[in-house]
PDB file of C-alpha atoms in Angstrom:
ATOM      1  CA  UNK A   1      56.762  63.375  90.854  1.00  0.00           C
ATOM      2  CA  UNK A   2      56.548  63.099  94.626  1.00  0.00           C
ATOM      3  CA  UNK A   3      55.121  66.000  96.852  1.00  0.00           C
ATOM      4  CA  UNK A   4      55.742  65.562 100.719  1.00  0.00           C
ATOM      5  CA  UNK A   5      56.195  67.609 103.648  1.00  0.00           C
ATOM      6  CA  UNK A   6      59.770  68.868 104.088  1.00  0.00           C
ATOM      7  CA  UNK A   7      62.177  66.917 106.478  1.00  0.00           C
ATOM      8  CA  UNK A   8      65.055  68.403 108.525  1.00  0.00           C
ATOM      9  CA  UNK A   9      67.436  66.937 105.926  1.00  0.00           C
ATOM     10  CA  UNK A  10      65.541  69.016 103.064  1.00  0.00           C
ATOM     11  CA  UNK A  11      66.483  72.406 104.816  1.00  0.00           C
ATOM     12  CA  UNK A  12      69.813  72.768 103.105  1.00  0.00           C
ATOM     13  CA  UNK A  13      68.337  72.542  99.559  1.00  0.00           C
ATOM     14  CA  UNK A  14      65.567  74.695 100.612  1.00  0.00           C
ATOM     15  CA  UNK A  15      67.782  77.540 101.844  1.00  0.00           C
ATOM     16  CA  UNK A  16      69.941  77.393  98.860  1.00  0.00           C
ATOM     17  CA  UNK A  17      67.116  77.318  96.420  1.00  0.00           C
ATOM     18  CA  UNK A  18      65.283  80.317  98.195  1.00  0.00           C
ATOM     19  CA  UNK A  19      68.579  82.378  98.077  1.00  0.00           C
ATOM     20  CA  UNK A  20      69.707  81.709  94.675  1.00  0.00           C
ATOM     21  CA  UNK A  21      66.384  82.346  93.264  1.00  0.00           C
ATOM     22  CA  UNK A  22      65.877  85.632  95.013  1.00  0.00           C
ATOM     23  CA  UNK A  23      68.947  86.726  93.797  1.00  0.00           C
ATOM     24  CA  UNK A  24      68.160  86.040  90.273  1.00  0.00           C
ATOM     25  CA  UNK A  25      64.258  86.569  90.032  1.00  0.00           C
ATOM     26  CA  UNK A  26      64.227  89.966  92.102  1.00  0.00           C
ATOM     27  CA  UNK A  27      67.404  91.547  90.330  1.00  0.00           C
ATOM     28  CA  UNK A  28      66.144  94.970  89.412  1.00  0.00           C
ATOM     29  CA  UNK A  29      62.823  94.317  91.237  1.00  0.00           C
ATOM     30  CA  UNK A  30      64.313  94.750  94.738  1.00  0.00           C
ATOM     31  CA  UNK A  31      67.130  96.610  96.123  1.00  0.00           C
ATOM     32  CA  UNK A  32      70.670  95.151  95.223  1.00  0.00           C
ATOM     33  CA  UNK A  33      71.724  95.705  98.964  1.00  0.00           C
ATOM     34  CA  UNK A  34      69.021  93.598 100.061  1.00  0.00           C
ATOM     35  CA  UNK A  35      69.630  90.844  97.506  1.00  0.00           C
ATOM     36  CA  UNK A  36      73.480  90.818  98.332  1.00  0.00           C
ATOM     37  CA  UNK A  37      72.769  90.646 101.845  1.00  0.00           C
ATOM     38  CA  UNK A  38      70.941  87.499 101.526  1.00  0.00           C
ATOM     39  CA  UNK A  39      73.017  84.388 102.816  1.00  0.00           C
ATOM     40  CA  UNK A  40      72.958  80.800 103.131  1.00  0.00           C
ATOM     41  CA  UNK A  41      72.822  81.239 107.058  1.00  0.00           C
ATOM     42  CA  UNK A  42      69.741  83.540 106.547  1.00  0.00           C
ATOM     43  CA  UNK A  43      68.157  80.825 104.448  1.00  0.00           C
ATOM     44  CA  UNK A  44      68.717  78.084 107.003  1.00  0.00           C
ATOM     45  CA  UNK A  45      67.416  80.322 110.038  1.00  0.00           C
ATOM     46  CA  UNK A  46      64.246  81.470 108.189  1.00  0.00           C
ATOM     47  CA  UNK A  47      63.111  78.061 107.067  1.00  0.00           C
ATOM     48  CA  UNK A  48      64.208  76.310 110.044  1.00  0.00           C
ATOM     49  CA  UNK A  49      62.206  78.542 112.079  1.00  0.00           C
ATOM     50  CA  UNK A  50      59.324  78.864 109.712  1.00  0.00           C
ATOM     51  CA  UNK A  51      56.977  76.071 111.134  1.00  0.00           C
ATOM     52  CA  UNK A  52      57.700  76.550 114.987  1.00  0.00           C
ATOM     53  CA  UNK A  53      57.147  80.492 114.623  1.00  0.00           C
ATOM     54  CA  UNK A  54      54.430  80.976 111.954  1.00  0.00           C
ATOM     55  CA  UNK A  55      52.671  77.527 112.010  1.00  0.00           C
ATOM     56  CA  UNK A  56      53.539  77.193 108.439  1.00  0.00           C
ATOM     57  CA  UNK A  57      54.184  74.142 106.302  1.00  0.00           C
ATOM     58  CA  UNK A  58      56.620  73.470 103.920  1.00  0.00           C
ATOM     59  CA  UNK A  59      56.145  70.916 100.814  1.00  0.00           C
ATOM     60  CA  UNK A  60      58.964  69.624  98.809  1.00  0.00           C
ATOM     61  CA  UNK A  61      58.921  68.435  95.221  1.00  0.00           C
ATOM     62  CA  UNK A  62      61.065  65.576  94.172  1.00  0.00           C
ATOM     63  CA  UNK A  63      61.461  64.250  90.640  1.00  0.00           C
ATOM     64  CA  UNK A  64      62.806  60.593  90.596  1.00  0.00           C
ATOM     65  CA  UNK A  65      64.043  61.183  94.052  1.00  0.00           C
ATOM     66  CA  UNK A  66      65.777  64.450  93.552  1.00  0.00           C
ATOM     67  CA  UNK A  67      65.103  67.805  94.997  1.00  0.00           C
ATOM     68  CA  UNK A  68      63.016  69.997  92.442  1.00  0.00           C
ATOM     69  CA  UNK A  69      61.418  72.719  94.425  1.00  0.00           C
ATOM     70  CA  UNK A  70      59.596  73.571  97.539  1.00  0.00           C
ATOM     71  CA  UNK A  71      56.347  75.602  98.509  1.00  0.00           C
ATOM     72  CA  UNK A  72      55.698  77.000 101.987  1.00  0.00           C
ATOM     73  CA  UNK A  73      52.414  78.401 103.418  1.00  0.00           C
ATOM     74  CA  UNK A  74      50.718  79.379 106.661  1.00  0.00           C
ATOM     75  CA  UNK A  75      47.462  80.920 107.577  1.00  0.00           C
ATOM     76  CA  UNK A  76      46.849  84.643 105.996  1.00  0.00           C
ATOM     77  CA  UNK A  77      46.905  87.007 109.006  1.00  0.00           C
ATOM     78  CA  UNK A  78      45.325  89.694 106.795  1.00  0.00           C
ATOM     79  CA  UNK A  79      42.290  87.870 105.565  1.00  0.00           C
ATOM     80  CA  UNK A  80      39.776  85.482 107.227  1.00  0.00           C
ATOM     81  CA  UNK A  81      39.696  81.905 106.530  1.00  0.00           C
ATOM     82  CA  UNK A  82      42.636  82.198 104.112  1.00  0.00           C
ATOM     83  CA  UNK A  83      45.750  79.882 103.624  1.00  0.00           C
ATOM     84  CA  UNK A  84      48.636  82.141 102.511  1.00  0.00           C
ATOM     85  CA  UNK A  85      51.085  80.515  99.778  1.00  0.00           C
ATOM     86  CA  UNK A  86      54.147  82.335 101.274  1.00  0.00           C
ATOM     87  CA  UNK A  87      56.864  81.046  98.883  1.00  0.00           C
ATOM     88  CA  UNK A  88      57.210  78.800  95.715  1.00  0.00           C
ATOM     89  CA  UNK A  89      60.745  78.008  94.261  1.00  0.00           C
ATOM     90  CA  UNK A  90      61.457  75.582  91.593  1.00  0.00           C
ATOM     91  CA  UNK A  91      65.136  74.806  90.618  1.00  0.00           C
ATOM     92  CA  UNK A  92      65.864  76.528  87.133  1.00  0.00           C
ATOM     93  CA  UNK A  93      66.505  72.977  85.459  1.00  0.00           C
ATOM     94  CA  UNK A  94      63.101  71.689  86.843  1.00  0.00           C
ATOM     95  CA  UNK A  95      61.134  74.517  85.509  1.00  0.00           C
ATOM     96  CA  UNK A  96      58.448  74.009  82.696  1.00  0.00           C
ATOM     97  CA  UNK A  97      57.895  70.491  84.037  1.00  0.00           C
ATOM     98  CA  UNK A  98      54.963  71.153  86.125  1.00  0.00           C
ATOM     99  CA  UNK A  99      56.912  71.205  89.473  1.00  0.00           C
ATOM    100  CA  UNK A 100      55.317  74.621  90.656  1.00  0.00           C
ATOM    101  CA  UNK A 101      51.792  73.729  89.487  1.00  0.00           C
ATOM    102  CA  UNK A 102      51.834  70.511  91.182  1.00  0.00           C
ATOM    103  CA  UNK A 103      53.028  72.191  94.647  1.00  0.00           C
ATOM    104  CA  UNK A 104      50.255  74.958  94.140  1.00  0.00           C
ATOM    105  CA  UNK A 105      47.670  72.370  93.739  1.00  0.00           C
ATOM    106  CA  UNK A 106      48.991  70.428  96.857  1.00  0.00           C
ATOM    107  CA  UNK A 107      48.688  73.447  98.835  1.00  0.00           C
ATOM    108  CA  UNK A 108      45.388  74.483  97.712  1.00  0.00           C
ATOM    109  CA  UNK A 109      44.263  70.985  98.591  1.00  0.00           C
ATOM    110  CA  UNK A 110      45.647  71.160 101.835  1.00  0.00           C
ATOM    111  CA  UNK A 111      44.038  74.425 102.372  1.00  0.00           C
ATOM    112  CA  UNK A 112      40.635  73.144 101.097  1.00  0.00           C
ATOM    113  CA  UNK A 113      40.846  69.892 103.493  1.00  0.00           C
ATOM    114  CA  UNK A 114      41.802  71.962 106.380  1.00  0.00           C
ATOM    115  CA  UNK A 115      38.587  74.351 106.248  1.00  0.00           C
ATOM    116  CA  UNK A 116      39.999  77.403 104.580  1.00  0.00           C
ATOM    117  CA  UNK A 117      37.758  79.169 102.409  1.00  0.00           C
ATOM    118  CA  UNK A 118      40.541  80.682 100.186  1.00  0.00           C
ATOM    119  CA  UNK A 119      44.163  80.714  99.305  1.00  0.00           C
ATOM    120  CA  UNK A 120      46.139  83.892  98.449  1.00  0.00           C
ATOM    121  CA  UNK A 121      49.616  84.900  97.453  1.00  0.00           C
ATOM    122  CA  UNK A 122      51.624  88.108  97.126  1.00  0.00           C
ATOM    123  CA  UNK A 123      53.871  88.645  94.283  1.00  0.00           C
ATOM    124  CA  UNK A 124      56.428  91.581  93.524  1.00  0.00           C
ATOM    125  CA  UNK A 125      55.332  93.575  90.609  1.00  0.00           C
ATOM    126  CA  UNK A 126      57.372  92.855  87.707  1.00  0.00           C
ATOM    127  CA  UNK A 127      57.428  89.139  88.388  1.00  0.00           C
ATOM    128  CA  UNK A 128      55.318  88.281  85.518  1.00  0.00           C
ATOM    129  CA  UNK A 129      56.168  84.630  85.006  1.00  0.00           C
ATOM    130  CA  UNK A 130      55.044  83.844  88.648  1.00  0.00           C
ATOM    131  CA  UNK A 131      51.869  86.046  88.114  1.00  0.00           C
ATOM    132  CA  UNK A 132      50.906  84.540  84.912  1.00  0.00           C
ATOM    133  CA  UNK A 133      51.042  80.840  86.462  1.00  0.00           C
ATOM    134  CA  UNK A 134      48.813  81.932  89.540  1.00  0.00           C
ATOM    135  CA  UNK A 135      46.501  83.387  87.173  1.00  0.00           C
ATOM    136  CA  UNK A 136      46.576  80.495  84.889  1.00  0.00           C
ATOM    137  CA  UNK A 137      45.627  78.368  88.048  1.00  0.00           C
ATOM    138  CA  UNK A 138      42.609  80.468  88.956  1.00  0.00           C
ATOM    139  CA  UNK A 139      44.096  83.270  91.199  1.00  0.00           C
ATOM    140  CA  UNK A 140      42.448  86.703  90.846  1.00  0.00           C
ATOM    141  CA  UNK A 141      43.835  90.281  91.648  1.00  0.00           C
ATOM    142  CA  UNK A 142      42.743  91.403  95.076  1.00  0.00           C
ATOM    143  CA  UNK A 143      44.918  94.383  95.597  1.00  0.00           C
ATOM    144  CA  UNK A 144      48.328  96.446  94.924  1.00  0.00           C
ATOM    145  CA  UNK A 145      49.943  97.468  98.073  1.00  0.00           C
ATOM    146  CA  UNK A 146      53.767  98.394  99.120  1.00  0.00           C
ATOM    147  CA  UNK A 147      55.645  95.383 100.884  1.00  0.00           C
ATOM    148  CA  UNK A 148      59.093  95.490 102.627  1.00  0.00           C
ATOM    149  CA  UNK A 149      61.681  92.814 102.395  1.00  0.00           C
ATOM    150  CA  UNK A 150      64.304  93.470 105.021  1.00  0.00           C
ATOM    151  CA  UNK A 151      63.623  97.270 104.962  1.00  0.00           C
ATOM    152  CA  UNK A 152      63.715  97.265 101.150  1.00  0.00           C
ATOM    153  CA  UNK A 153      60.297  98.575  99.585  1.00  0.00           C
ATOM    154  CA  UNK A 154      58.696  96.851  96.757  1.00  0.00           C
ATOM    155  CA  UNK A 155      55.521  97.457  94.845  1.00  0.00           C
ATOM    156  CA  UNK A 156      53.431  94.159  95.325  1.00  0.00           C
ATOM    157  CA  UNK A 157      50.073  92.515  94.355  1.00  0.00           C
ATOM    158  CA  UNK A 158      48.092  90.363  96.364  1.00  0.00           C
ATOM    159  CA  UNK A 159      46.146  87.603  94.288  1.00  0.00           C
ATOM    160  CA  UNK A 160      43.406  85.026  95.739  1.00  0.00           C
ATOM    161  CA  UNK A 161      41.951  81.900  94.717  1.00  0.00           C
ATOM    162  CA  UNK A 162      38.205  82.519  95.917  1.00  0.00           C
ATOM    163  CA  UNK A 163      37.248  78.834  95.166  1.00  0.00           C
ATOM    164  CA  UNK A 164      39.571  76.217  96.323  1.00  0.00           C
ATOM    165  CA  UNK A 165      37.463  73.385  94.651  1.00  0.00           C
ATOM    166  CA  UNK A 166      39.494  74.169  91.619  1.00  0.00           C
ATOM    167  CA  UNK A 167      42.367  72.073  93.290  1.00  0.00           C
ATOM    168  CA  UNK A 168      40.095  68.940  93.786  1.00  0.00           C
TER     169      UNK A 168
END
């Protein structure tokens, strides 16, 4: 499996996966109006602007040359010296094959190599599959909080990797 930084030609697949995963994963966890309002155009705009506006990085996983998922991250604005794993999405047919784990490890290594002390992620409460993966890889509960997705409130949890050397 190859993990690399995203290229402009990856944006269509990134946006499609982001929108389809949000609509499936968050059904019943976020308001239907929010989920139904997610469009491919929104996804393309979000991920096209991500690096330029937020200083974010996007990694792509390819399995035998085929797009399998992506992860995006940027500096955490609420915690000092912390890299924020902002988004992780894997194609349904690629799940259970270590794609998500590889993307998290790659991002953790990036954070470590670039002088960050910690890495964080926020998850919508009820997204238990994601939470279990992050905990399995060493993330610990930091706090519960109310988040907002396009004006839609959600109950969320912030997890933190306190020791990035687990990603060496």
